[in-house]
Amino acid sequence: MAAAIRYGERHAGLTGTNPSVSTLVVRFDEGGPRIVGRGVTALGGRPHAETVALAEAGELARGATAYVTLEPCAHHGRTPPCAEALVAAGITRVVSAAADPDPRVDGKGHAILRTGGIEVVPGVMAAEAARSLSGYLTRHRLNRPEVTLKMALSADGMIGARGRGQVAITGAVANAQTHLVRARSDAILVGVGTVLEDDPALTCRLPGLTERSPMRIVVDPRLDTPVSARLAEEARAIPTHLVASSHADEERRRALREAGFDFFAAEPDEKGRVALPELLDDLGARGVSTILVEGGAALARSFLEDDLVDRLTLVVAPCTVGEDGVRGPIGLAEASERFYLTREVRFGDDRWYEFERKEG
Ligand code: AOF
Ligand code: ZN
């Protein structure tokens, strides 16, 4: 199952509204276990993992065990339900990890398997699988995407400096890791202040993974994004949305649309800021399961204040920015109080900390 969960990571961020799940078909003949079919949910979400793995296994599926990271589906899509396909292929045992909250499945997949005479072993490494499918599961549970806030902090607690453009805080190894996180997210979100200060590209620029740049979203109620922003360069290839108020200038909207930008409607909250819960609701309804919030300080602070941060990544660099720096909205000490530390690792000279929301 651990291998299946790792394999399922392969299409994270690339399966549309579907989770990236995986199936391994394993035979236990003399000579030890042998994988005879592997499948991961295909790009865009179909075909499902089971279909792919069963096709590879062919006749070898008869009498074999299938390891599935998510309960097999029970509904008719473009193909019959995966649970029925497993029965028809002659699989005799299904070991499954996470339960599927989709109301079309939700226990019905396992029921089809049992009725078809398959031995079902559910819940194996369920927590690990749920972590790898957490975006999908969060969207079903909360009707909004899972939010990861990621920030690079200098040793003196700064995330940048006003008026100095992009300030290099973290090193090359940590930056490559950030691009990997971008690649597996459905969308990257920043505030317009970051666009004006840093003029970021917000793409995945790792060799071989450049096709995996996710949708980019800028919270920009007044449409202050310049038509000449670097974001415009690839806005026709990578969907790029500005979250704008209905009162924003129509002329600017037209110019930005011509430059390749799209728009989401912003609703104001009682403080006049863009209402983040409503924005997340909209994104969830569009099938966005994971968003990576990359800054700046004001937007990050709003997400933290609204208690909308599910995962927090802090990357702490040894450099100092100085007194003209922009202070990060949260440091390691406060993060450790509000969140669980789940991973701590060193990348080059930087320390990378991952936290998860404390439940309850
Ligand atoms: C599986 N295997 O590989 C995946 C599953 O839009 P559809 O018809 O593709 O269905 C989407 C639902 O299918 C999704 O909500 C989830 O319940 C399930 N995903 N199921 O058996 C897979 N990706
Ligand atoms: Zn299926």
Coordinates of C-alpha atoms and ligand atoms in Angstrom, one line a residue:
M1 CA 0.0 0.0 0.0
A2 CA 2.9 2.3 0.7
A3 CA 4.1 1.8 -2.9
A4 CA 0.6 2.4 -4.2
I5 CA 0.3 5.7 -2.2
R6 CA 3.6 6.9 -3.6
Y7 CA 2.6 5.9 -7.1
G8 CA -0.6 7.9 -6.7
E9 CA 1.4 11.1 -6.1
R10 CA 2.4 10.9 -9.7
H11 CA -0.6 12.8 -11.1
A12 CA -1.3 15.0 -8.1
G13 CA -2.6 18.3 -9.4
L14 CA -3.3 16.9 -12.9
T15 CA -6.5 15.0 -12.5
G16 CA -9.1 17.8 -12.5
T17 CA -11.8 17.4 -9.9
N18 CA -10.8 13.7 -9.4
P19 CA -8.3 12.7 -6.8
S20 CA -5.0 11.2 -8.1
V21 CA -5.4 7.6 -6.8
S22 CA -3.5 4.5 -7.6
T23 CA -4.0 0.7 -8.0
L24 CA -1.5 -2.0 -7.9
V25 CA -2.5 -5.5 -9.0
V26 CA -0.4 -8.1 -7.2
R27 CA -0.1 -11.9 -7.7
F28 CA 1.1 -14.1 -4.9
D29 CA 2.4 -17.1 -6.8
E30 CA 5.3 -19.2 -5.8
G31 CA 8.4 -17.0 -5.9
G32 CA 6.8 -14.2 -3.9
P33 CA 4.5 -11.3 -4.7
R34 CA 4.7 -9.8 -8.2
I35 CA 3.1 -6.5 -9.5
V36 CA 1.3 -7.4 -12.7
G37 CA -0.6 -4.1 -13.2
R38 CA -0.1 -0.5 -12.2
G39 CA -2.5 2.3 -12.6
V40 CA -2.8 6.0 -11.6
T41 CA -5.8 8.2 -12.3
A42 CA -5.2 9.5 -15.8
L43 CA -4.5 13.2 -16.7
G44 CA -7.8 15.0 -16.5
G45 CA -9.3 12.4 -14.2
R46 CA -10.3 9.5 -16.5
P47 CA -9.8 6.7 -16.9
H48 CA -9.6 5.7 -13.3
A49 CA -6.6 4.0 -11.7
E50 CA -8.3 0.6 -11.6
T51 CA -9.2 0.5 -15.3
V52 CA -5.5 1.3 -16.2
A53 CA -4.1 -1.3 -13.8
L54 CA -6.6 -4.0 -14.9
A55 CA -5.8 -3.4 -18.5
E56 CA -2.1 -3.9 -17.9
A57 CA -2.7 -7.0 -15.8
G58 CA -5.0 -8.6 -18.4
E59 CA -5.6 -12.3 -17.7
L60 CA -3.1 -12.1 -14.8
A61 CA -5.7 -10.2 -12.8
R62 CA -7.6 -13.5 -12.3
G63 CA -7.0 -14.6 -8.7
A64 CA -4.8 -11.5 -7.9
T65 CA -5.0 -8.9 -5.1
A66 CA -5.7 -5.2 -5.9
Y67 CA -4.3 -2.5 -3.7
V68 CA -6.3 0.7 -4.1
T69 CA -5.6 3.9 -2.3
L70 CA -9.3 5.0 -2.4
E71 CA -12.4 2.9 -2.2
P72 CA -13.2 1.9 -5.9
C73 CA -16.1 3.9 -7.4
A74 CA -19.6 2.5 -7.6
H75 CA -21.1 4.9 -10.2
H76 CA -21.3 4.9 -14.0
G77 CA -19.2 7.5 -15.6
R78 CA -17.6 7.2 -19.1
T79 CA -16.9 3.6 -18.0
P80 CA -18.7 1.2 -15.7
P81 CA -17.9 1.4 -12.0
C82 CA -14.4 0.3 -11.0
A83 CA -15.8 -2.0 -8.3
E84 CA -17.7 -3.9 -11.1
A85 CA -14.5 -4.0 -13.2
L86 CA -12.5 -5.5 -10.4
V87 CA -15.2 -8.2 -10.0
A88 CA -15.3 -8.9 -13.7
A89 CA -11.6 -9.2 -14.0
G90 CA -11.5 -12.0 -11.4
I91 CA -9.7 -10.1 -8.6
T92 CA -10.2 -12.2 -5.4
R93 CA -9.0 -9.7 -2.7
V94 CA -9.1 -5.9 -2.6
V95 CA -7.0 -4.1 0.0
S96 CA -8.1 -0.5 0.2
A97 CA -6.9 2.6 2.1
A98 CA -9.0 5.8 2.2
A99 CA -12.8 5.8 2.2
D100 CA -14.4 7.8 -0.6
P101 CA -16.8 10.6 0.7
D102 CA -18.3 11.1 -2.8
P103 CA -22.0 10.3 -2.1
R104 CA -22.0 8.2 -5.3
V105 CA -19.5 5.9 -3.7
D106 CA -19.3 6.2 0.1
G107 CA -19.4 2.5 1.0
K108 CA -21.2 1.3 -2.2
G109 CA -17.9 0.5 -3.9
H110 CA -16.9 -2.0 -1.1
A111 CA -20.5 -3.4 -1.1
I112 CA -20.3 -4.2 -4.8
L113 CA -17.0 -6.0 -4.3
R114 CA -18.3 -8.1 -1.4
T115 CA -21.5 -9.0 -3.3
G116 CA -19.2 -10.1 -6.2
G117 CA -17.4 -12.5 -3.9
I118 CA -14.2 -10.4 -3.3
E119 CA -12.6 -10.4 0.1
V120 CA -12.3 -6.7 1.1
V121 CA -9.6 -5.4 3.6
P122 CA -10.5 -1.7 4.1
G123 CA -8.6 1.0 6.0
V124 CA -5.1 -0.2 5.4
M125 CA -2.7 2.8 5.8
A126 CA -5.9 4.9 5.7
A127 CA -4.2 7.9 7.4
E128 CA -1.3 8.0 5.0
A129 CA -3.6 7.7 2.0
A130 CA -5.9 10.4 3.4
R131 CA -2.9 12.7 3.6
S132 CA -2.0 12.2 0.0
L133 CA -5.6 12.7 -1.0
S134 CA -6.2 15.6 1.5
G135 CA -7.1 18.2 -1.1
Y136 CA -9.9 16.0 -2.5
L137 CA -11.1 15.0 0.9
T138 CA -11.1 18.6 2.2
R139 CA -13.1 19.8 -0.7
H140 CA -15.7 17.1 0.0
R141 CA -15.8 17.8 3.7
L142 CA -15.7 21.6 3.7
N143 CA -16.8 22.5 0.2
R144 CA -13.6 24.5 -0.3
P145 CA -10.1 23.7 -1.4
E146 CA -7.4 22.7 1.1
V147 CA -5.2 25.8 1.7
T148 CA -1.4 25.6 2.1
L149 CA 0.3 28.8 3.2
K150 CA 4.0 28.8 2.3
M151 CA 6.4 31.5 3.3
A152 CA 10.1 32.0 3.3
L153 CA 11.4 33.7 6.4
S154 CA 14.8 35.3 7.0
A155 CA 16.6 34.7 10.2
D156 CA 15.2 38.1 11.5
G157 CA 11.7 37.0 10.6
M158 CA 11.2 39.0 7.4
I159 CA 9.5 37.8 4.2
G160 CA 10.8 40.6 2.0
A161 CA 11.5 44.3 2.0
R162 CA 9.3 47.1 0.7
G163 CA 10.6 48.8 -2.4
R164 CA 13.4 46.4 -3.1
G165 CA 11.6 44.1 -5.5
Q166 CA 12.2 40.3 -5.0
V167 CA 14.5 39.7 -2.1
A168 CA 16.3 36.4 -2.3
I169 CA 15.8 34.7 1.1
T170 CA 16.0 31.0 0.5
G171 CA 18.6 29.1 -1.6
A172 CA 18.4 27.1 -4.8
V173 CA 17.5 23.7 -3.2
A174 CA 14.6 25.0 -1.2
N175 CA 13.4 27.0 -4.2
A176 CA 13.3 23.8 -6.3
Q177 CA 11.2 22.2 -3.5
T178 CA 8.8 25.1 -3.8
H179 CA 8.5 24.5 -7.5
L180 CA 7.6 20.9 -6.7
V181 CA 4.9 22.0 -4.3
R182 CA 3.6 24.3 -7.0
A183 CA 3.5 21.4 -9.5
R184 CA 1.3 19.3 -7.4
S185 CA -1.2 22.2 -6.5
D186 CA -4.3 23.0 -8.4
A187 CA -3.8 26.7 -8.0
I188 CA -1.3 29.3 -6.7
L189 CA -2.8 32.4 -5.0
V190 CA -1.1 35.7 -4.2
G191 CA -2.2 39.2 -3.3
V192 CA -1.7 42.0 -5.8
G193 CA 0.9 43.7 -3.5
T194 CA 3.2 40.7 -4.3
V195 CA 2.6 41.2 -8.0
L196 CA 3.5 44.9 -7.7
E197 CA 6.5 44.4 -5.5
D198 CA 8.0 41.1 -6.8
D199 CA 6.6 40.8 -10.3
P200 CA 6.6 37.0 -9.9
A201 CA 6.0 34.4 -12.6
L202 CA 4.4 31.8 -10.2
T203 CA 5.2 29.0 -12.6
C204 CA 6.9 25.6 -12.1
R205 CA 10.2 25.9 -13.7
L206 CA 11.8 22.5 -12.9
P207 CA 13.2 20.7 -15.9
G208 CA 10.7 18.3 -17.2
L209 CA 7.9 19.7 -15.0
T210 CA 7.2 23.0 -16.7
E211 CA 3.9 21.6 -18.1
R212 CA 2.7 21.3 -14.6
S213 CA 2.3 25.0 -13.7
P214 CA -1.1 25.3 -12.0
M215 CA -3.7 28.0 -12.4
R216 CA -2.6 31.4 -11.0
I217 CA -4.9 33.6 -9.0
V218 CA -4.3 37.2 -7.8
V219 CA -6.5 38.8 -5.2
D220 CA -6.7 42.2 -6.9
P221 CA -10.0 44.0 -6.0
R222 CA -9.2 47.2 -7.8
L223 CA -7.4 45.7 -10.7
D224 CA -4.0 47.1 -10.0
T225 CA -2.1 44.4 -11.8
P226 CA -0.1 46.0 -14.6
V227 CA -0.8 44.8 -18.1
S228 CA 3.0 44.5 -18.4
A229 CA 3.3 42.1 -15.3
R230 CA 5.3 39.0 -15.9
L231 CA 2.1 37.1 -15.2
A232 CA 0.8 38.4 -18.5
E233 CA 3.7 36.7 -20.4
E234 CA 2.2 33.2 -20.0
A235 CA -1.4 34.2 -19.2
R236 CA -2.7 32.7 -22.4
A237 CA -1.0 29.3 -21.7
I238 CA -1.6 29.1 -18.0
P239 CA -5.0 30.2 -16.7
T240 CA -4.5 33.4 -14.7
H241 CA -7.4 34.9 -12.8
L242 CA -7.7 38.3 -11.0
V243 CA -10.2 38.3 -8.1
A244 CA -11.7 41.7 -8.8
S245 CA -14.5 43.8 -7.3
S246 CA -17.5 44.5 -9.5
H247 CA -16.7 48.2 -9.1
A248 CA -13.2 47.9 -10.6
D249 CA -12.5 50.1 -13.6
E250 CA -14.1 48.7 -16.8
E251 CA -11.3 50.1 -19.0
R252 CA -8.7 48.3 -17.0
R253 CA -10.7 45.1 -17.0
R254 CA -10.8 45.3 -20.8
A255 CA -7.1 45.9 -21.1
L256 CA -6.2 43.1 -18.8
R257 CA -8.6 40.7 -20.5
E258 CA -6.9 41.5 -23.8
A259 CA -3.6 40.8 -22.1
G260 CA -4.9 37.3 -21.4
F261 CA -6.2 37.6 -17.8
D262 CA -9.5 36.1 -16.6
F263 CA -11.6 37.2 -13.7
F264 CA -13.3 35.9 -10.6
A265 CA -15.8 38.0 -8.8
A266 CA -14.7 39.3 -5.3
E267 CA -17.2 39.8 -2.6
P268 CA -16.2 42.4 0.1
D269 CA -16.3 41.4 3.7
E270 CA -17.3 43.7 6.6
K271 CA -13.8 45.2 6.6
G272 CA -13.9 46.0 2.9
R273 CA -11.3 43.2 2.1
V274 CA -12.0 40.5 -0.4
A275 CA -14.0 37.9 1.6
L276 CA -11.8 34.8 1.6
P277 CA -14.4 32.2 2.7
E278 CA -16.6 33.2 -0.3
L279 CA -13.6 33.1 -2.6
L280 CA -12.7 29.6 -1.4
D281 CA -16.4 28.5 -1.8
D282 CA -16.3 29.6 -5.4
L283 CA -13.0 27.8 -6.1
G284 CA -14.3 24.7 -4.4
A285 CA -17.4 24.8 -6.6
R286 CA -15.1 25.0 -9.6
G287 CA -13.4 21.8 -8.5
V288 CA -10.2 23.3 -7.2
S289 CA -9.0 21.0 -4.4
T290 CA -5.7 22.5 -3.4
I291 CA -4.4 26.0 -3.3
L292 CA -1.0 27.3 -2.4
V293 CA -0.9 30.7 -0.9
E294 CA 2.5 32.3 -1.5
G295 CA 2.1 35.8 -0.1
G296 CA 2.3 38.5 0.6
A297 CA 2.2 39.4 4.3
A298 CA -1.3 41.0 4.2
L299 CA -3.0 38.2 2.4
A300 CA -1.3 35.5 4.5
R301 CA -2.3 37.4 7.7
S302 CA -6.0 37.4 6.4
F303 CA -5.9 33.6 5.8
L304 CA -4.5 33.1 9.3
E305 CA -7.0 35.4 10.9
D306 CA -9.9 33.7 9.2
D307 CA -8.5 30.3 10.3
L308 CA -8.4 29.1 6.7
V309 CA -4.9 27.7 6.7
D310 CA -4.9 23.9 6.7
R311 CA -1.2 23.4 6.1
L312 CA 1.6 25.8 6.7
T313 CA 5.1 25.6 5.3
L314 CA 7.8 27.9 6.7
V315 CA 11.2 27.9 5.1
V316 CA 13.7 29.6 7.4
A317 CA 16.9 30.9 5.8
P318 CA 20.1 32.0 7.6
C319 CA 20.3 35.5 5.9
T320 CA 19.0 38.7 7.5
V321 CA 16.9 41.3 5.7
G322 CA 17.2 44.2 8.2
E323 CA 15.0 46.9 9.5
D324 CA 13.3 47.9 6.2
G325 CA 12.0 44.3 6.0
V326 CA 8.4 43.2 5.8
R327 CA 7.7 41.1 8.9
G328 CA 6.2 37.6 8.3
P329 CA 2.7 37.3 9.7
I330 CA 3.7 34.2 11.7
G331 CA 7.0 32.8 13.0
L332 CA 8.1 29.3 14.1
A333 CA 7.1 29.8 17.7
E334 CA 3.5 30.9 17.0
A335 CA 3.2 28.3 14.2
S336 CA 4.2 25.5 16.7
E337 CA 1.4 26.7 19.1
R338 CA -1.3 26.8 16.4
F339 CA -0.3 23.9 14.2
Y340 CA 1.2 20.4 14.5
L341 CA 4.8 20.1 13.1
T342 CA 4.7 17.2 10.7
R343 CA 8.0 17.5 8.9
E344 CA 11.3 19.2 9.4
V345 CA 14.1 18.9 6.9
R346 CA 17.1 20.8 5.7
F347 CA 17.4 21.9 2.1
G348 CA 20.8 23.5 1.4
D349 CA 21.3 26.1 4.1
D350 CA 17.6 26.5 4.7
R351 CA 15.3 24.7 7.2
W352 CA 11.9 23.6 5.8
Y353 CA 9.1 23.1 8.3
E354 CA 5.7 21.7 7.5
F355 CA 2.7 22.1 9.8
E356 CA -0.9 20.9 9.8
R357 CA -4.0 22.3 11.3
K358 CA -4.7 21.2 14.9
E359 CA -8.2 19.6 14.7
G360 CA -10.9 20.2 17.2
Ligands
AOF1 C1 -11.9 5.3 -8.6 N1 -10.7 5.3 -9.2 O1 -8.9 6.4 -10.0 C2 -10.6 7.7 -9.1 C3 -11.9 7.6 -8.5 O2 -16.2 12.2 -12.7 P1 -15.9 10.7 -12.6 O3 -17.0 9.8 -13.2 O4 -14.5 10.3 -13.0 O5 -16.0 10.3 -11.0 C4 -15.3 11.1 -10.1 C5 -15.3 10.3 -8.8 O6 -14.6 9.1 -9.0 C6 -14.6 11.0 -7.7 O7 -15.4 11.9 -7.0 C7 -14.2 9.8 -6.8 O8 -15.4 9.4 -6.1 C8 -13.9 8.8 -7.8 N2 -12.5 8.8 -8.1 N3 -12.5 6.4 -8.3 O9 -12.5 4.2 -8.5 C9 -10.0 6.4 -9.5 N4 -9.9 8.8 -9.3
ZN2 ZN -13.6 4.3 -10.8

